[in-house]
CSV table of C-alpha atoms in Angstrom, one decimal:
chain,number,residue,atom,x,y,z
A,13,UNK,CA,169.0,197.6,80.4
A,14,UNK,CA,167.4,200.8,80.4
A,15,UNK,CA,164.1,199.4,79.2
A,16,UNK,CA,163.7,197.0,82.3
A,17,UNK,CA,164.2,199.8,84.7
A,18,UNK,CA,160.2,200.6,84.8
A,19,UNK,CA,159.8,196.8,85.5
A,20,UNK,CA,162.2,196.5,88.4
A,21,UNK,CA,160.7,199.9,90.2
A,22,UNK,CA,157.2,198.1,89.9
A,23,UNK,CA,158.7,194.8,91.3
A,24,UNK,CA,160.6,196.9,94.3
A,25,UNK,CA,157.6,198.8,95.0
A,26,UNK,CA,155.2,195.7,95.4
A,27,UNK,CA,157.8,194.1,97.7
A,28,UNK,CA,157.9,197.4,100.3
A,29,UNK,CA,154.2,197.4,100.2
A,30,UNK,CA,154.1,193.8,100.9
A,31,UNK,CA,156.7,194.2,103.7
A,32,UNK,CA,154.7,197.0,105.3
A,33,UNK,CA,151.2,195.4,105.1
A,34,UNK,CA,152.8,192.3,107.1
A,35,UNK,CA,154.1,194.3,109.6
A,36,UNK,CA,151.3,196.6,110.1
A,37,UNK,CA,147.9,194.6,110.2
A,38,UNK,CA,145.1,196.5,108.7
A,39,UNK,CA,142.9,196.3,111.8
A,40,UNK,CA,144.2,196.1,115.2
A,41,UNK,CA,143.2,192.9,117.3
A,42,UNK,CA,142.1,195.2,120.0
A,43,UNK,CA,139.7,196.7,117.5
A,44,UNK,CA,138.5,193.3,116.4
A,45,UNK,CA,137.8,192.3,119.5
A,46,UNK,CA,135.7,195.0,120.7
A,47,UNK,CA,134.0,195.1,117.6
A,48,UNK,CA,133.4,191.1,118.1
A,49,UNK,CA,132.0,191.9,121.8
A,50,UNK,CA,129.9,194.5,120.1
A,51,UNK,CA,128.3,192.3,117.8
A,52,UNK,CA,127.8,189.1,119.8
A,53,UNK,CA,126.3,191.0,122.7
A,54,UNK,CA,123.5,191.9,120.2
A,55,UNK,CA,123.1,188.4,118.3
A,56,UNK,CA,125.2,185.7,120.0
A,57,UNK,CA,123.5,183.2,117.8
A,58,UNK,CA,125.6,184.1,114.7
A,59,UNK,CA,127.8,181.3,113.6
A,60,UNK,CA,130.7,183.9,113.9
A,61,UNK,CA,129.8,184.3,117.8
A,62,UNK,CA,130.0,180.4,118.0
A,63,UNK,CA,133.6,180.3,116.4
A,64,UNK,CA,134.7,183.2,118.9
A,65,UNK,CA,133.2,181.5,121.9
A,66,UNK,CA,134.9,178.0,121.0
A,67,UNK,CA,138.2,179.7,120.5
A,68,UNK,CA,137.8,181.1,124.0
A,69,UNK,CA,136.4,178.1,125.7
A,70,UNK,CA,137.5,175.0,123.8
A,71,UNK,CA,141.1,175.3,122.8
A,72,UNK,CA,141.9,173.2,119.9
A,73,UNK,CA,138.5,172.9,118.4
A,74,UNK,CA,139.4,175.8,115.8
A,75,UNK,CA,142.5,175.5,114.0
A,76,UNK,CA,144.8,178.3,113.5
A,77,UNK,CA,144.4,180.8,112.2
A,78,UNK,CA,141.0,180.8,112.4
A,79,UNK,CA,140.9,182.1,116.3
A,80,UNK,CA,142.7,185.3,115.5
A,81,UNK,CA,140.5,188.5,116.2
A,82,UNK,CA,140.3,189.5,112.8
A,83,UNK,CA,139.4,186.0,111.2
A,84,UNK,CA,136.7,185.6,113.6
A,85,UNK,CA,135.3,189.5,112.7
A,86,UNK,CA,135.4,188.5,109.2
A,87,UNK,CA,133.1,185.3,109.9
A,88,UNK,CA,130.6,187.9,111.0
A,89,UNK,CA,131.2,190.9,108.8
A,90,UNK,CA,132.4,189.5,105.7
A,91,UNK,CA,130.2,186.3,105.6
A,92,UNK,CA,127.3,187.2,107.7
A,93,UNK,CA,126.0,190.4,108.5
A,94,UNK,CA,128.2,193.2,106.7
A,95,UNK,CA,125.6,195.9,107.4
A,96,UNK,CA,125.8,195.6,111.3
A,97,UNK,CA,127.3,199.0,112.4
A,98,UNK,CA,130.0,197.5,114.5
A,99,UNK,CA,131.1,196.0,111.1
A,100,UNK,CA,131.9,199.7,109.4
A,101,UNK,CA,135.6,199.5,110.9
A,102,UNK,CA,136.1,196.0,109.3
A,103,UNK,CA,134.4,197.2,105.9
A,104,UNK,CA,136.6,200.1,105.8
A,105,UNK,CA,140.1,198.4,106.6
A,106,UNK,CA,139.3,194.8,105.3
A,107,UNK,CA,138.0,195.4,101.9
A,108,UNK,CA,140.7,197.8,101.1
A,109,UNK,CA,143.3,195.5,99.0
A,110,UNK,CA,146.7,196.2,97.3
A,111,UNK,CA,147.3,195.7,93.8
A,112,UNK,CA,150.5,194.0,92.4
A,113,UNK,CA,151.4,194.5,88.7
A,114,UNK,CA,153.2,192.2,86.5
A,115,UNK,CA,153.7,192.3,82.8
A,116,UNK,CA,154.6,195.0,80.5
A,117,UNK,CA,156.3,198.0,81.7
A,118,UNK,CA,155.2,201.5,81.3
A,119,UNK,CA,152.2,203.4,82.6
A,120,UNK,CA,149.9,201.0,80.9
A,121,UNK,CA,151.1,197.8,83.1
A,122,UNK,CA,149.1,194.5,82.3
A,123,UNK,CA,147.3,192.4,84.8
A,124,UNK,CA,147.4,192.2,88.9
A,125,UNK,CA,145.9,190.2,91.9
A,126,UNK,CA,144.5,191.4,94.6
A,127,UNK,CA,145.9,190.9,97.9
A,128,UNK,CA,143.7,190.7,101.3
A,129,UNK,CA,144.8,193.1,104.0
A,130,UNK,CA,143.0,191.1,106.7
A,131,UNK,CA,143.3,187.2,107.8
A,132,UNK,CA,140.7,185.3,105.9
A,133,UNK,CA,137.5,184.3,107.7
A,134,UNK,CA,136.4,180.3,107.9
A,135,UNK,CA,135.8,179.4,104.2
A,136,UNK,CA,131.9,178.3,103.3
A,137,UNK,CA,131.0,179.1,106.7
A,138,UNK,CA,127.1,179.1,106.9
A,139,UNK,CA,125.2,182.3,107.3
A,140,UNK,CA,122.8,182.6,110.4
A,141,UNK,CA,119.7,182.6,107.9
A,142,UNK,CA,121.0,179.7,106.1
A,143,UNK,CA,121.7,177.9,109.3
A,144,UNK,CA,118.2,178.6,110.6
A,145,UNK,CA,116.3,177.7,107.2
A,146,UNK,CA,118.7,174.4,107.4
A,147,UNK,CA,117.6,173.2,110.8
A,148,UNK,CA,114.0,174.2,110.0
A,149,UNK,CA,113.7,172.2,107.2
A,150,UNK,CA,115.6,169.0,108.8
A,151,UNK,CA,113.3,169.3,111.7
A,152,UNK,CA,110.2,169.5,109.7
A,153,UNK,CA,111.3,166.6,107.4
A,154,UNK,CA,112.2,164.3,110.5
A,155,UNK,CA,112.0,164.8,114.2
A,156,UNK,CA,115.2,163.7,115.1
A,157,UNK,CA,117.5,163.9,118.3
A,158,UNK,CA,118.5,167.6,118.4
A,159,UNK,CA,115.0,168.9,117.1
A,160,UNK,CA,113.7,169.3,120.5
A,161,UNK,CA,116.5,171.5,122.0
A,162,UNK,CA,116.0,174.8,122.7
A,163,UNK,CA,117.7,176.2,119.8
A,164,UNK,CA,115.8,174.4,117.1
A,165,UNK,CA,112.6,174.3,119.4
A,166,UNK,CA,112.7,178.2,118.9
A,167,UNK,CA,113.3,178.0,114.9
A,168,UNK,CA,110.4,175.7,114.8
A,169,UNK,CA,108.3,178.1,116.7
A,170,UNK,CA,109.3,180.6,114.0
A,171,UNK,CA,110.9,182.9,116.4
A,172,UNK,CA,114.1,183.8,114.1
A,173,UNK,CA,115.0,187.0,115.7
A,174,UNK,CA,115.3,185.1,119.2
A,175,UNK,CA,117.2,182.4,117.5
A,176,UNK,CA,119.6,184.6,116.2
A,177,UNK,CA,120.0,186.4,119.6
A,178,UNK,CA,120.2,183.3,122.0
A,179,UNK,CA,120.8,180.3,120.1
A,180,UNK,CA,123.7,178.7,118.6
A,181,UNK,CA,123.1,178.2,115.3
A,182,UNK,CA,126.0,176.8,113.9
A,183,UNK,CA,126.2,174.1,116.6
A,184,UNK,CA,122.9,173.1,116.4
A,185,UNK,CA,123.1,172.8,112.6
A,186,UNK,CA,126.4,171.0,112.9
A,187,UNK,CA,125.0,168.5,115.6
A,188,UNK,CA,121.9,167.6,113.1
A,189,UNK,CA,124.3,167.2,110.4
A,190,UNK,CA,126.6,165.2,112.4
A,191,UNK,CA,123.9,162.7,113.0
A,192,UNK,CA,122.8,162.3,109.3
A,193,UNK,CA,125.4,163.9,107.0
A,194,UNK,CA,123.4,162.4,104.1
A,195,UNK,CA,120.5,165.0,104.2
A,196,UNK,CA,120.4,167.4,101.5
A,197,UNK,CA,120.1,170.0,103.7
A,198,UNK,CA,123.5,169.7,104.8
A,199,UNK,CA,125.1,170.8,102.0
A,200,UNK,CA,126.8,174.1,103.5
A,201,UNK,CA,128.1,172.2,106.5
A,202,UNK,CA,129.8,169.8,104.2
A,203,UNK,CA,131.1,172.3,102.1
A,204,UNK,CA,132.7,174.2,105.4
A,205,UNK,CA,134.2,170.8,106.4
A,206,UNK,CA,135.5,170.0,103.2
A,207,UNK,CA,137.2,173.4,103.1
A,208,UNK,CA,138.2,173.0,106.8
A,209,UNK,CA,138.2,169.5,108.0
A,210,UNK,CA,139.9,170.1,111.3
A,211,UNK,CA,136.8,172.3,112.5
A,212,UNK,CA,135.4,170.9,115.8
A,213,UNK,CA,132.1,171.4,114.3
A,214,UNK,CA,133.0,168.7,111.8
A,215,UNK,CA,134.7,166.0,113.6
A,216,UNK,CA,132.7,163.7,115.4
A,217,UNK,CA,133.3,163.3,119.0
A,218,UNK,CA,132.1,159.7,120.2
A,219,UNK,CA,132.2,160.7,124.2
A,220,UNK,CA,129.4,163.9,123.8
A,221,UNK,CA,128.1,163.8,119.9
A,222,UNK,CA,124.9,162.3,118.9
A,223,UNK,CA,125.4,158.7,117.2
A,224,UNK,CA,125.2,158.9,113.4
A,225,UNK,CA,122.2,156.9,112.2
A,226,UNK,CA,123.3,154.4,109.7
A,227,UNK,CA,120.6,152.6,107.9
A,228,UNK,CA,123.3,149.8,106.9
A,229,UNK,CA,125.0,146.7,108.8
A,230,UNK,CA,128.0,148.5,110.8
A,231,UNK,CA,130.2,148.2,113.3
A,232,UNK,CA,131.3,150.4,116.4
A,233,UNK,CA,130.0,151.2,119.7
A,234,UNK,CA,127.9,154.4,119.8
A,235,UNK,CA,124.3,153.7,118.3
A,236,UNK,CA,121.0,154.6,120.3
A,237,UNK,CA,119.4,151.4,121.5
A,238,UNK,CA,115.7,152.1,122.3
A,239,UNK,CA,116.0,155.3,124.2
A,240,UNK,CA,117.8,158.6,123.2
A,241,UNK,CA,119.8,158.2,126.7
A,242,UNK,CA,120.9,154.7,125.9
A,243,UNK,CA,123.9,155.4,123.9
A,244,UNK,CA,127.2,153.1,124.5
A,245,UNK,CA,130.0,155.2,124.0
A,246,UNK,CA,132.7,152.9,125.3
A,247,UNK,CA,133.8,149.3,125.0
A,248,UNK,CA,132.5,148.5,128.7
A,249,UNK,CA,129.5,149.9,127.9
A,250,UNK,CA,128.7,148.3,125.0
A,251,UNK,CA,129.8,144.8,126.7
A,252,UNK,CA,126.9,145.8,129.2
A,253,UNK,CA,124.5,146.5,126.5
A,254,UNK,CA,125.4,143.3,124.8
A,255,UNK,CA,124.7,141.0,127.6
A,256,UNK,CA,121.6,143.0,128.3
A,257,UNK,CA,120.1,142.3,125.1
A,258,UNK,CA,121.2,138.8,124.8
A,259,UNK,CA,119.8,137.8,128.3
A,260,UNK,CA,116.5,139.4,127.3
A,261,UNK,CA,116.1,137.4,124.2
A,262,UNK,CA,116.9,134.1,126.4
A,263,UNK,CA,113.8,135.4,128.7
A,264,UNK,CA,111.5,136.3,125.6
A,265,UNK,CA,112.2,132.4,124.7
A,266,UNK,CA,111.5,131.3,128.1
A,267,UNK,CA,108.4,133.3,128.2
A,268,UNK,CA,107.1,131.9,125.1
A,269,UNK,CA,107.5,128.5,126.3
A,270,UNK,CA,106.1,129.1,129.8
A,271,UNK,CA,102.9,130.2,127.7
A,272,UNK,CA,102.7,127.3,125.7
A,273,UNK,CA,103.2,125.5,128.8
A,274,UNK,CA,100.3,127.2,130.5
A,275,UNK,CA,98.0,126.5,127.6
A,276,UNK,CA,98.8,122.8,127.6
A,277,UNK,CA,97.9,122.5,131.4
A,278,UNK,CA,94.6,124.4,131.0
A,279,UNK,CA,93.7,122.3,128.1
A,280,UNK,CA,94.7,119.1,130.2
A,281,UNK,CA,92.7,120.7,133.2
A,282,UNK,CA,89.6,121.3,131.2
A,283,UNK,CA,89.5,118.1,129.4
A,284,UNK,CA,89.5,116.4,132.9
A,285,UNK,CA,86.6,118.7,133.8
A,286,UNK,CA,84.7,117.6,131.2
A,287,UNK,CA,85.3,114.1,131.6
A,288,UNK,CA,84.3,114.3,135.1
A,289,UNK,CA,81.0,116.0,134.5
A,290,UNK,CA,80.2,113.4,132.1
A,291,UNK,CA,80.6,110.8,134.7
A,292,UNK,CA,78.9,112.4,137.1
A,293,UNK,CA,75.7,113.1,134.7
A,294,UNK,CA,74.6,109.5,134.6
A,295,UNK,CA,71.5,108.7,137.0
A,296,UNK,CA,71.9,106.1,139.3
A,297,UNK,CA,69.2,104.0,140.3
A,298,UNK,CA,67.6,104.9,143.3
A,299,UNK,CA,66.6,102.9,146.6
A,300,UNK,CA,63.6,100.7,146.5
A,301,UNK,CA,60.6,103.1,147.8
A,302,UNK,CA,62.3,106.3,147.3
A,303,UNK,CA,61.3,108.9,144.4
A,304,UNK,CA,64.0,109.5,141.6
A,305,UNK,CA,65.3,113.1,142.4
A,306,UNK,CA,65.8,115.3,139.6
A,307,UNK,CA,68.4,118.2,139.7
A,308,UNK,CA,66.8,121.7,139.8
A,309,UNK,CA,67.3,124.1,136.6
A,310,UNK,CA,69.2,126.5,139.2
A,311,UNK,CA,72.2,123.9,139.1
A,312,UNK,CA,72.2,124.3,135.2
A,313,UNK,CA,72.0,127.9,135.3
A,314,UNK,CA,75.2,128.2,138.0
A,315,UNK,CA,77.3,126.1,136.0
A,316,UNK,CA,76.5,127.9,133.0
A,317,UNK,CA,77.6,131.4,134.9
A,318,UNK,CA,80.5,129.6,136.1
A,319,UNK,CA,81.7,128.4,132.6
A,320,UNK,CA,81.3,132.0,131.2
A,321,UNK,CA,83.1,133.5,134.1
A,322,UNK,CA,86.1,131.2,133.7
A,323,UNK,CA,86.2,131.8,130.1
A,324,UNK,CA,86.2,135.4,130.7
A,325,UNK,CA,89.2,134.9,133.0
A,326,UNK,CA,91.4,133.0,130.3
A,327,UNK,CA,90.6,135.7,127.5
A,328,UNK,CA,91.9,138.2,130.1
A,329,UNK,CA,94.9,136.6,131.0
A,330,UNK,CA,95.4,135.6,127.1
A,331,UNK,CA,94.9,139.0,126.2
A,332,UNK,CA,98.1,140.5,128.9
A,333,UNK,CA,99.9,137.4,127.9
A,334,UNK,CA,99.9,138.4,124.0
A,335,UNK,CA,100.4,142.0,124.7
A,336,UNK,CA,103.7,141.4,126.7
A,337,UNK,CA,105.0,139.0,124.0
A,338,UNK,CA,104.4,141.4,121.1
A,339,UNK,CA,105.9,144.3,123.2
A,340,UNK,CA,109.1,141.9,123.7
A,341,UNK,CA,109.0,140.9,120.3
A,342,UNK,CA,109.0,144.4,118.9
A,343,UNK,CA,111.8,145.4,121.3
A,344,UNK,CA,114.1,142.9,120.0
A,345,UNK,CA,113.1,143.8,116.4
A,346,UNK,CA,113.9,147.5,117.0
A,347,UNK,CA,117.5,146.7,118.5
A,348,UNK,CA,118.1,144.4,115.6
A,349,UNK,CA,117.0,147.6,113.4
A,350,UNK,CA,120.2,149.5,115.1
A,351,UNK,CA,122.0,147.6,112.2
A,352,UNK,CA,124.7,147.4,114.8
A,353,UNK,CA,126.1,143.8,113.9
A,354,UNK,CA,127.2,143.3,117.5
A,355,UNK,CA,123.7,143.8,118.9
A,356,UNK,CA,122.1,142.1,115.7
A,357,UNK,CA,124.1,138.9,117.0
A,358,UNK,CA,123.2,139.2,120.6
A,359,UNK,CA,119.5,139.1,119.5
A,360,UNK,CA,120.3,136.2,117.4
A,361,UNK,CA,122.1,134.2,119.5
A,362,UNK,CA,119.7,135.0,122.6
A,363,UNK,CA,117.1,133.5,120.7
A,364,UNK,CA,118.7,130.4,119.4
A,365,UNK,CA,119.8,129.7,123.0
A,366,UNK,CA,116.6,130.4,124.4
A,367,UNK,CA,115.0,128.2,122.1
A,368,UNK,CA,117.5,125.4,122.9
A,369,UNK,CA,117.1,125.9,126.7
A,370,UNK,CA,113.3,125.6,126.9
A,371,UNK,CA,111.9,123.6,123.7
A,372,UNK,CA,112.1,120.5,125.6
A,373,UNK,CA,110.3,122.2,128.3
A,374,UNK,CA,107.3,123.3,126.4
A,375,UNK,CA,107.2,120.0,124.1
A,376,UNK,CA,106.8,117.7,127.2
A,377,UNK,CA,103.8,120.0,128.5
A,378,UNK,CA,102.2,119.8,125.2
A,379,UNK,CA,102.6,115.9,125.0
A,380,UNK,CA,101.3,115.3,128.3
A,381,UNK,CA,98.0,117.2,127.3
A,382,UNK,CA,97.5,115.3,124.2
A,383,UNK,CA,98.1,112.2,126.0
A,384,UNK,CA,95.7,113.5,129.1
A,385,UNK,CA,98.5,113.3,131.4
A,386,UNK,CA,98.1,115.1,134.7
A,387,UNK,CA,101.8,115.4,135.3
A,388,UNK,CA,105.2,115.9,133.0
A,389,UNK,CA,107.4,113.1,133.4
A,390,UNK,CA,109.6,113.5,130.0
A,391,UNK,CA,112.9,114.8,130.6
A,392,UNK,CA,113.3,118.6,130.3
A,393,UNK,CA,116.5,118.9,128.6
A,394,UNK,CA,118.9,116.5,126.9
């Protein structure tokens, strides 16, 4: 029994130390809050300051216990900027550890474990330097949405000191990685989110966050559609987008049919003019006693000029028509390349229905031109 007395006393001392530590925090909340205000007043862009702002202005975005003042201060002093003067209190109090002893008795006790005296900061929170480097690397590699915002723009301009002082580095970095989480530069963001998935910087919010760029067929409402500000985020907005694309695809087929019809009618008109010119070129026999009249050379010159002018006008119209056709075709192609299944079928179904609606119209016009008819008499549908 006596041989177990030192072990018993050591265990009792450990329990007493733990109880006292739990009742008396190593760093008071008021002290931590004052230090946070000092630090963030100097450089508000530090990730720890972004966490503090989110805790104060957006309740629920940062889970417990990471909104406790000592934990937020640890985000700055333990993870990011330990050498700043306002971190001296944290370093003195929270870098102190208590050691619990276990194993063989006596004064030469065996192994032990260190127990932190302060609330732990967020695991794997990126530092200001890392966030700045990753933002610059992402926006250099790809000028994606988010790179034009103030914070990223300052970083791309090379003003690191200004970005530390004024930017929301963590928000900018997380926003870019939410758009394309597969980028190699998002490793620190993924590590942070793997350790603390409930962070607001990890969860995508379809109502405000930029859409994730998925280069494969997928479903869902939120995608960029042609423009940065055209992002359907609700079912009603998505339905309106689908209808707009569907109607545009139908109109595209109608436009092509109208061009083909116009070309056919122009061909018929040109053919008729050529026939009339051939008929008028025959010289009729003059009346008795009257000399044979000849056409002056000016008539031939005028006719040639008119033909060149008409040809130029037709070429100009074809240029405009082709430009519009190509632009519309690429618009539909870009919509299909969102890889959104619903929008892809809006393009396909619209083109199919448009072709069914207008193909008979254009075919009838071409048939009339080939047969040298002046009007289209064929039924346009059915």
